XYZ file of C-alpha atoms in Angstrom:
460
model
C 114.113 49.357 29.668
C 114.920 45.844 28.355
C 111.910 44.460 30.233
C 109.508 46.761 28.425
C 111.069 46.217 24.990
C 110.222 42.495 25.134
C 106.447 43.199 25.078
C 106.307 44.721 21.589
C 108.465 41.850 20.328
C 106.051 39.249 21.747
C 103.078 41.002 20.229
C 104.849 41.121 16.882
C 105.551 37.365 16.947
C 101.939 36.574 17.833
C 100.643 38.631 14.924
C 103.020 36.911 12.511
C 101.951 33.430 13.719
C 98.268 34.236 13.293
C 98.882 35.599 9.816
C 100.647 32.331 8.929
C 97.586 30.340 9.993
C 99.003 29.208 13.340
C 97.206 29.914 16.585
C 98.656 32.341 18.987
C 100.481 30.714 21.922
C 97.639 31.479 24.307
C 94.863 30.020 21.969
C 93.452 26.461 21.833
C 92.169 24.813 18.647
C 88.901 22.865 18.157
C 88.505 20.447 15.224
C 85.947 21.701 12.681
C 82.576 19.952 12.741
C 80.521 18.858 9.685
C 76.692 19.019 9.844
C 75.008 15.660 9.099
C 73.166 15.458 5.726
C 69.445 16.240 5.877
C 66.647 14.660 3.788
C 63.565 16.705 2.873
C 60.328 14.752 3.176
C 57.575 15.745 0.703
C 54.715 17.553 2.343
C 51.756 15.195 2.539
C 48.568 16.659 0.995
C 45.632 16.761 3.370
C 43.351 15.383 0.666
C 43.163 14.425 -2.989
C 40.890 16.897 -4.753
C 38.793 15.755 -7.706
C 36.760 18.454 -9.415
C 33.803 18.144 -11.758
C 30.897 20.009 -13.277
C 27.596 18.239 -12.646
C 24.158 18.743 -14.209
C 22.320 19.150 -10.934
C 19.615 21.117 -12.757
C 18.326 21.217 -16.334
C 17.428 18.406 -18.749
C 20.413 16.211 -17.789
C 19.925 16.454 -14.041
C 19.145 12.751 -13.744
C 22.521 11.911 -15.324
C 24.353 14.275 -13.026
C 22.520 15.191 -9.872
C 20.620 11.948 -9.303
C 23.125 9.331 -10.478
C 26.069 11.088 -8.807
C 25.015 9.166 -5.705
C 27.300 6.489 -7.138
C 30.337 8.773 -7.141
C 29.559 10.060 -3.666
C 29.250 6.492 -2.373
C 32.567 5.483 -3.939
C 34.262 8.458 -2.267
C 32.659 7.492 1.027
C 33.853 3.895 0.651
C 37.469 4.778 -0.176
C 37.589 7.243 2.724
C 36.328 4.566 5.112
C 39.616 2.840 4.332
C 41.571 6.007 5.035
C 41.679 7.185 1.442
C 43.892 6.236 -1.493
C 47.340 4.872 -0.623
C 50.015 6.987 -2.348
C 53.462 5.403 -2.177
C 55.261 8.717 -2.700
C 53.988 9.867 0.692
C 53.884 6.451 2.321
C 50.329 6.907 3.544
C 46.661 6.931 2.579
C 45.182 10.296 1.609
C 41.430 11.050 1.848
C 39.517 12.024 -1.295
C 37.215 15.019 -1.698
C 34.944 15.408 -4.729
C 34.343 19.102 -5.467
C 31.437 19.837 -7.823
C 29.654 22.813 -9.317
C 26.304 22.908 -11.122
C 26.731 23.443 -14.877
C 22.926 23.544 -15.261
C 23.012 21.062 -18.199
C 24.592 23.801 -20.335
C 27.570 22.589 -22.426
C 28.851 26.163 -22.774
C 29.305 26.470 -19.014
C 31.389 23.329 -18.574
C 34.783 24.650 -19.748
C 34.829 27.930 -17.748
C 33.509 26.235 -14.621
C 36.086 23.470 -14.959
C 38.846 26.017 -15.417
C 37.688 27.731 -12.258
C 37.928 24.448 -10.356
C 41.497 24.064 -11.610
C 42.708 27.592 -10.911
C 40.739 28.461 -7.788
C 40.240 25.137 -6.045
C 43.528 23.611 -7.237
C 41.985 20.220 -7.998
C 44.356 17.340 -8.678
C 42.085 15.460 -11.077
C 38.871 15.937 -13.057
C 35.710 13.906 -13.587
C 34.101 11.190 -11.564
C 30.670 10.627 -13.111
C 28.635 10.135 -16.291
C 27.121 12.782 -18.592
C 26.128 12.849 -22.279
C 28.994 13.518 -24.757
C 28.305 17.220 -25.273
C 28.586 17.790 -21.524
C 32.128 16.367 -21.538
C 33.750 18.321 -24.364
C 34.599 21.248 -22.085
C 36.027 18.905 -19.445
C 38.346 17.305 -21.997
C 39.482 20.701 -23.293
C 40.440 21.904 -19.829
C 42.104 18.608 -18.942
C 44.320 18.992 -21.990
C 45.029 22.675 -21.443
C 46.190 22.195 -17.857
C 47.556 18.635 -18.238
C 45.251 17.156 -15.602
C 43.993 13.547 -15.855
C 40.220 13.282 -16.269
C 38.084 10.139 -15.984
C 34.396 10.317 -16.823
C 31.416 8.754 -18.623
C 30.346 10.032 -22.047
C 27.714 7.792 -23.636
C 28.105 6.684 -27.245
C 31.490 5.679 -28.624
C 30.730 7.049 -32.090
C 29.699 10.495 -30.865
C 32.643 10.770 -28.478
C 35.222 9.643 -31.044
C 33.817 12.121 -33.557
C 34.222 14.974 -31.072
C 37.660 13.743 -30.021
C 38.957 13.537 -33.589
C 37.616 17.014 -34.391
C 39.336 18.606 -31.385
C 42.055 21.171 -32.052
C 44.447 19.292 -29.752
C 44.449 15.555 -28.942
C 42.650 14.721 -25.698
C 45.496 12.704 -24.211
C 44.526 13.426 -20.597
C 40.898 12.263 -20.896
C 39.716 8.697 -20.243
C 36.115 7.927 -21.172
C 33.513 5.260 -20.325
C 30.720 4.527 -22.785
C 29.069 2.103 -25.180
C 29.330 1.455 -28.896
C 26.352 1.600 -31.214
C 27.898 -0.658 -33.831
C 31.666 -0.103 -34.032
C 33.390 -3.315 -32.895
C 36.408 -3.476 -30.639
C 39.789 -4.074 -32.237
C 41.073 -7.634 -32.699
C 42.727 -8.921 -29.555
C 40.452 -6.955 -27.234
C 38.470 -9.237 -24.921
C 35.313 -7.526 -26.192
C 36.086 -8.117 -29.873
C 33.433 -10.176 -31.668
C 31.206 -10.011 -28.577
C 27.728 -8.698 -29.520
C 27.031 -8.027 -25.852
C 29.220 -4.932 -26.098
C 27.395 -3.462 -29.103
C 23.980 -1.821 -28.987
C 22.996 -2.584 -32.590
C 23.417 -6.376 -32.454
C 21.740 -6.364 -29.050
C 18.758 -4.495 -30.440
C 18.559 -6.779 -33.463
C 18.768 -9.755 -31.165
C 15.732 -8.480 -29.262
C 13.824 -7.672 -32.425
C 14.598 -10.900 -34.273
C 11.865 -12.753 -32.435
C 9.291 -10.359 -33.888
C 10.958 -9.032 -37.052
C 8.682 -11.114 -39.246
C 5.712 -9.352 -37.654
C 6.924 -5.907 -38.796
C 7.486 -4.415 -42.238
C 10.980 -3.318 -41.127
C 10.202 0.311 -41.964
C 11.787 2.565 -39.338
C 11.211 6.201 -38.440
C 14.217 7.934 -36.852
C 14.407 11.116 -34.798
C 17.391 12.679 -33.073
C 18.333 15.840 -31.214
C 20.764 17.914 -33.275
C 23.911 17.554 -31.161
C 26.982 15.280 -31.467
C 25.283 12.502 -29.523
C 22.099 12.628 -31.577
C 23.843 12.937 -34.937
C 26.430 10.301 -34.105
C 23.723 7.878 -33.072
C 21.486 8.658 -36.077
C 24.253 8.150 -38.638
C 25.574 5.046 -36.900
C 22.161 3.442 -36.563
C 20.872 4.205 -40.056
C 24.088 2.914 -41.581
C 24.050 -0.302 -39.586
C 20.424 -1.248 -40.251
C 20.790 -0.850 -44.009
C 22.554 -4.202 -44.142
C 19.920 -5.872 -41.978
C 17.018 -5.365 -44.322
C 15.508 -2.385 -42.496
C 14.342 0.709 -44.343
C 14.974 3.955 -42.466
C 12.707 6.626 -43.877
C 14.738 9.294 -45.715
C 17.857 8.568 -43.719
C 19.957 9.880 -46.605
C 18.327 13.283 -45.988
C 18.855 12.961 -42.219
C 15.114 13.355 -41.916
C 14.110 13.517 -38.261
C 17.177 15.357 -36.939
C 15.647 18.416 -35.328
C 17.083 21.598 -33.769
C 16.963 22.439 -30.045
C 13.735 24.101 -28.997
C 11.502 22.082 -31.325
C 8.095 21.413 -29.783
C 5.975 20.443 -32.811
C 6.826 17.113 -34.455
C 3.543 16.650 -36.327
C 5.054 17.207 -39.787
C 7.591 14.439 -39.147
C 4.929 12.144 -37.740
C 2.634 12.586 -40.734
C 5.385 11.525 -43.149
C 6.317 8.507 -40.993
C 2.665 7.536 -40.834
C 2.152 7.939 -44.585
C 5.193 5.760 -45.293
C 3.820 3.067 -42.998
C 6.684 2.996 -40.491
C 6.167 0.375 -37.784
C 9.369 1.020 -35.848
C 10.210 4.290 -34.072
C 13.752 4.861 -32.849
C 15.180 8.050 -31.410
C 17.936 9.728 -29.430
C 16.722 12.816 -27.587
C 16.377 14.308 -24.114
C 13.486 12.858 -22.133
C 11.084 15.837 -22.467
C 11.383 15.671 -26.267
C 10.764 11.913 -26.310
C 7.624 12.462 -24.250
C 6.428 15.151 -26.646
C 7.046 12.933 -29.674
C 5.080 10.047 -28.148
C 2.171 12.264 -27.130
C 1.937 13.722 -30.634
C 2.280 10.269 -32.224
C -0.727 9.081 -30.242
C -2.678 12.239 -31.072
C -1.945 11.760 -34.798
C -2.926 8.097 -34.728
C 0.625 6.917 -35.450
C 1.152 3.819 -33.291
C 4.357 1.961 -34.215
C 4.770 -1.599 -32.969
C 8.271 -0.975 -31.620
C 9.538 2.148 -29.853
C 13.106 2.591 -28.694
C 14.257 5.839 -27.094
C 17.902 6.004 -26.147
C 19.160 8.768 -23.821
C 15.695 10.074 -22.985
C 14.114 6.874 -21.677
C 16.806 5.599 -19.367
C 15.555 6.850 -16.016
C 12.298 6.474 -14.133
C 12.627 10.018 -12.827
C 12.203 11.232 -16.423
C 9.787 8.836 -18.132
C 7.214 9.187 -15.363
C 6.733 12.810 -16.447
C 5.329 11.686 -19.823
C 2.058 10.864 -18.150
C -0.501 8.115 -18.657
C 0.711 4.801 -20.053
C 3.036 6.243 -22.694
C 6.131 4.548 -21.173
C 4.561 1.087 -21.482
C 6.735 -1.088 -23.757
C 9.218 1.663 -24.655
C 12.624 0.095 -25.147
C 15.823 1.563 -23.787
C 19.446 0.668 -23.203
C 20.457 -1.029 -19.981
C 24.076 -0.929 -18.850
C 23.932 -1.692 -15.173
C 21.513 -3.415 -12.795
C 21.696 -4.849 -9.265
C 21.626 -8.288 -10.930
C 25.042 -7.720 -12.520
C 27.425 -10.566 -11.720
C 31.230 -10.544 -11.436
C 31.127 -6.923 -10.311
C 32.717 -5.661 -7.122
C 33.166 -2.292 -5.512
C 35.494 -0.895 -2.879
C 35.753 -2.922 0.297
C 33.538 -5.702 -1.041
C 30.628 -3.470 -2.094
C 28.315 -5.232 -4.575
C 25.694 -3.990 -7.042
C 22.925 -5.172 -4.718
C 24.432 -3.558 -1.618
C 24.851 -0.306 -3.558
C 21.165 -0.445 -4.495
C 20.228 -1.127 -0.879
C 22.139 1.984 0.143
C 20.292 3.950 -2.553
C 16.929 2.834 -1.201
C 17.926 3.855 2.304
C 19.283 7.250 1.244
C 16.453 8.101 -1.171
C 13.516 6.803 0.836
C 12.881 3.874 -1.511
C 12.842 5.760 -4.804
C 13.340 3.739 -8.032
C 16.987 2.943 -8.768
C 18.707 5.021 -11.478
C 21.104 2.708 -13.303
C 23.626 5.544 -13.447
C 24.660 4.994 -9.830
C 26.565 1.881 -10.881
C 28.306 3.695 -13.753
C 29.404 6.577 -11.575
C 30.688 4.329 -8.808
C 32.875 2.435 -11.298
C 34.217 5.638 -12.876
C 35.375 6.960 -9.500
C 36.646 3.523 -8.464
C 38.818 3.353 -11.595
C 40.334 6.750 -10.869
C 41.232 5.780 -7.291
C 42.849 2.563 -8.497
C 44.994 4.372 -11.072
C 46.256 6.877 -8.490
C 47.228 4.068 -6.144
C 49.025 2.092 -8.851
C 50.840 5.241 -9.992
C 52.014 5.772 -6.408
C 51.992 9.522 -6.930
C 49.730 12.438 -7.809
C 51.896 13.243 -10.826
C 49.616 13.718 -13.832
C 51.638 11.795 -16.409
C 52.233 8.879 -14.038
C 48.497 8.614 -13.328
C 47.724 8.736 -17.069
C 50.181 5.922 -17.641
C 48.479 3.905 -14.900
C 45.071 4.539 -16.469
C 46.388 3.194 -19.763
C 47.453 0.001 -17.975
C 44.119 -0.495 -16.184
C 42.679 -4.002 -16.030
C 40.323 -3.880 -13.081
C 37.163 -5.572 -11.873
C 34.798 -2.819 -10.773
C 31.191 -2.141 -9.889
C 30.695 -2.167 -13.674
C 32.603 -5.350 -14.365
C 35.977 -5.451 -16.099
C 37.523 -2.122 -17.069
C 40.194 -1.974 -19.789
C 40.778 1.184 -21.843
C 41.455 0.882 -25.559
C 44.997 2.115 -26.132
C 44.442 4.177 -29.272
C 41.488 6.212 -28.036
C 41.449 5.822 -24.219
C 37.868 4.558 -24.310
C 36.389 1.915 -21.984
C 33.546 -0.024 -23.599
C 30.715 -1.178 -21.380
C 28.192 -3.998 -21.934
C 24.774 -3.311 -23.474
C 21.422 -4.906 -22.764
C 17.894 -4.220 -24.014
C 15.271 -3.183 -21.487
C 11.630 -2.108 -21.619
C 9.458 -0.055 -19.335
C 6.736 -2.182 -17.799
C 4.088 -1.663 -15.158
C 4.910 -2.821 -11.663
C 3.116 -3.472 -8.389
C 5.837 -1.610 -6.472
C 5.150 1.844 -5.003
C 6.581 3.316 -8.215
C 4.578 2.828 -11.403
C 7.284 1.619 -13.810
C 10.350 -0.593 -13.919
C 12.730 -1.364 -16.791
C 13.905 -4.980 -16.520
C 16.352 -6.458 -19.001
C 14.346 -8.306 -21.654
C 17.227 -9.316 -23.925
C 20.942 -9.783 -23.271
C 23.923 -11.532 -24.836
C 25.799 -11.145 -21.552
C 25.686 -14.074 -19.123
C 26.709 -11.721 -16.310
C 23.642 -9.523 -16.957
C 20.849 -11.971 -17.863
C 17.334 -11.100 -19.002
C 14.868 -11.026 -16.120
C 11.563 -10.402 -17.953
C 9.802 -11.135 -21.247
C 9.902 -8.702 -24.151
C 6.667 -6.798 -24.820
C 5.468 -6.792 -28.445
C 3.781 -4.846 -29.860
C 3.969 -1.691 -27.782
C 0.598 -0.978 -26.085
C -0.891 2.391 -27.047
C -4.264 2.175 -25.253
């Protein structure tokens, strides 16, 4: 009986020891182990997505669809190097430019851009050059979704007017363009340099022949922010130069979209004896104005047509010899010096690639602009070392880069990058294409004149 009574006692002692935190006599203990700390590596994106609306069709197709060859080439060049190096991921990431046709319609830009953001999940916006009205929607969406956008916009005055009128500041948008007459701020490397202002450049070209004109100017402009901004800027600037702009105080010559008959304007210009014609309009409208001027016997000695006379693909549609001697702005040529692209690309090598890809079509100067816009975006991402929006915006603000378009530095107060201006004229050529637009006047040593200025404009 004693032998059996020991068993319950042993069980009781074992239970008590376990309850006290001690192992039972028959158990062995193993020291607890601690798992080593783990570090979570950020998932590396397969590609950097840049989204943009492009005018592949409509009146601005040459700005978007044709000149976007420059953006596409820049993307190709950066991807040849493996993409943009992003320090956060410790590797290079390829770039993909996603575009959608906005059909040259400003009202379609914002919703299409929003779709790129929400559906395609783009990291950044922009990449090429359009007129100011085609960029308002991009800037609005960039601000709404806090996404950095880099793009070309045209005139400084028109863009700043739109920017200042915006409901919310466009702090995420960085624009390339030229100034009609507003100088850079003191301390900027472009301050006091007439080669970065269209008005002094134009006056420089005209000075050689000013004495042979009566300085009476007829102005016309498409009724949009670009046209109005240019008209007001130009008419104000020339007043102090001794030029008389016919009824500028009435904004005479600003016409609404859809206008096809300019004869009433032409008759007043003719009656007043205007010898200078200057306008800012889409190319089809410029062609219509010139045709009706010739039909009405109004043959000014000087014709300048900004916006609508910049590309061969557009002026050739005017027909006959109407383009002969028409002046236009020149911002980029294969002769540009101190300009460099990705991997040693040069303006001339970019043009050579255009000829090969297009089958030897005339070069649109926009390919150089677009290349530099994309190049600047890639550089900012790499310097930021991340895809974080605010970090990339900070890097854009610190940009000082030599590009396919020369030196790029954004003004701090308005995030605008001024580009150099030259004066060109359409002239007949012996090349397979009928017209070329060499630089005939320039203050910029890095973009010298390569032809003589035509005066007066031939009308025969």
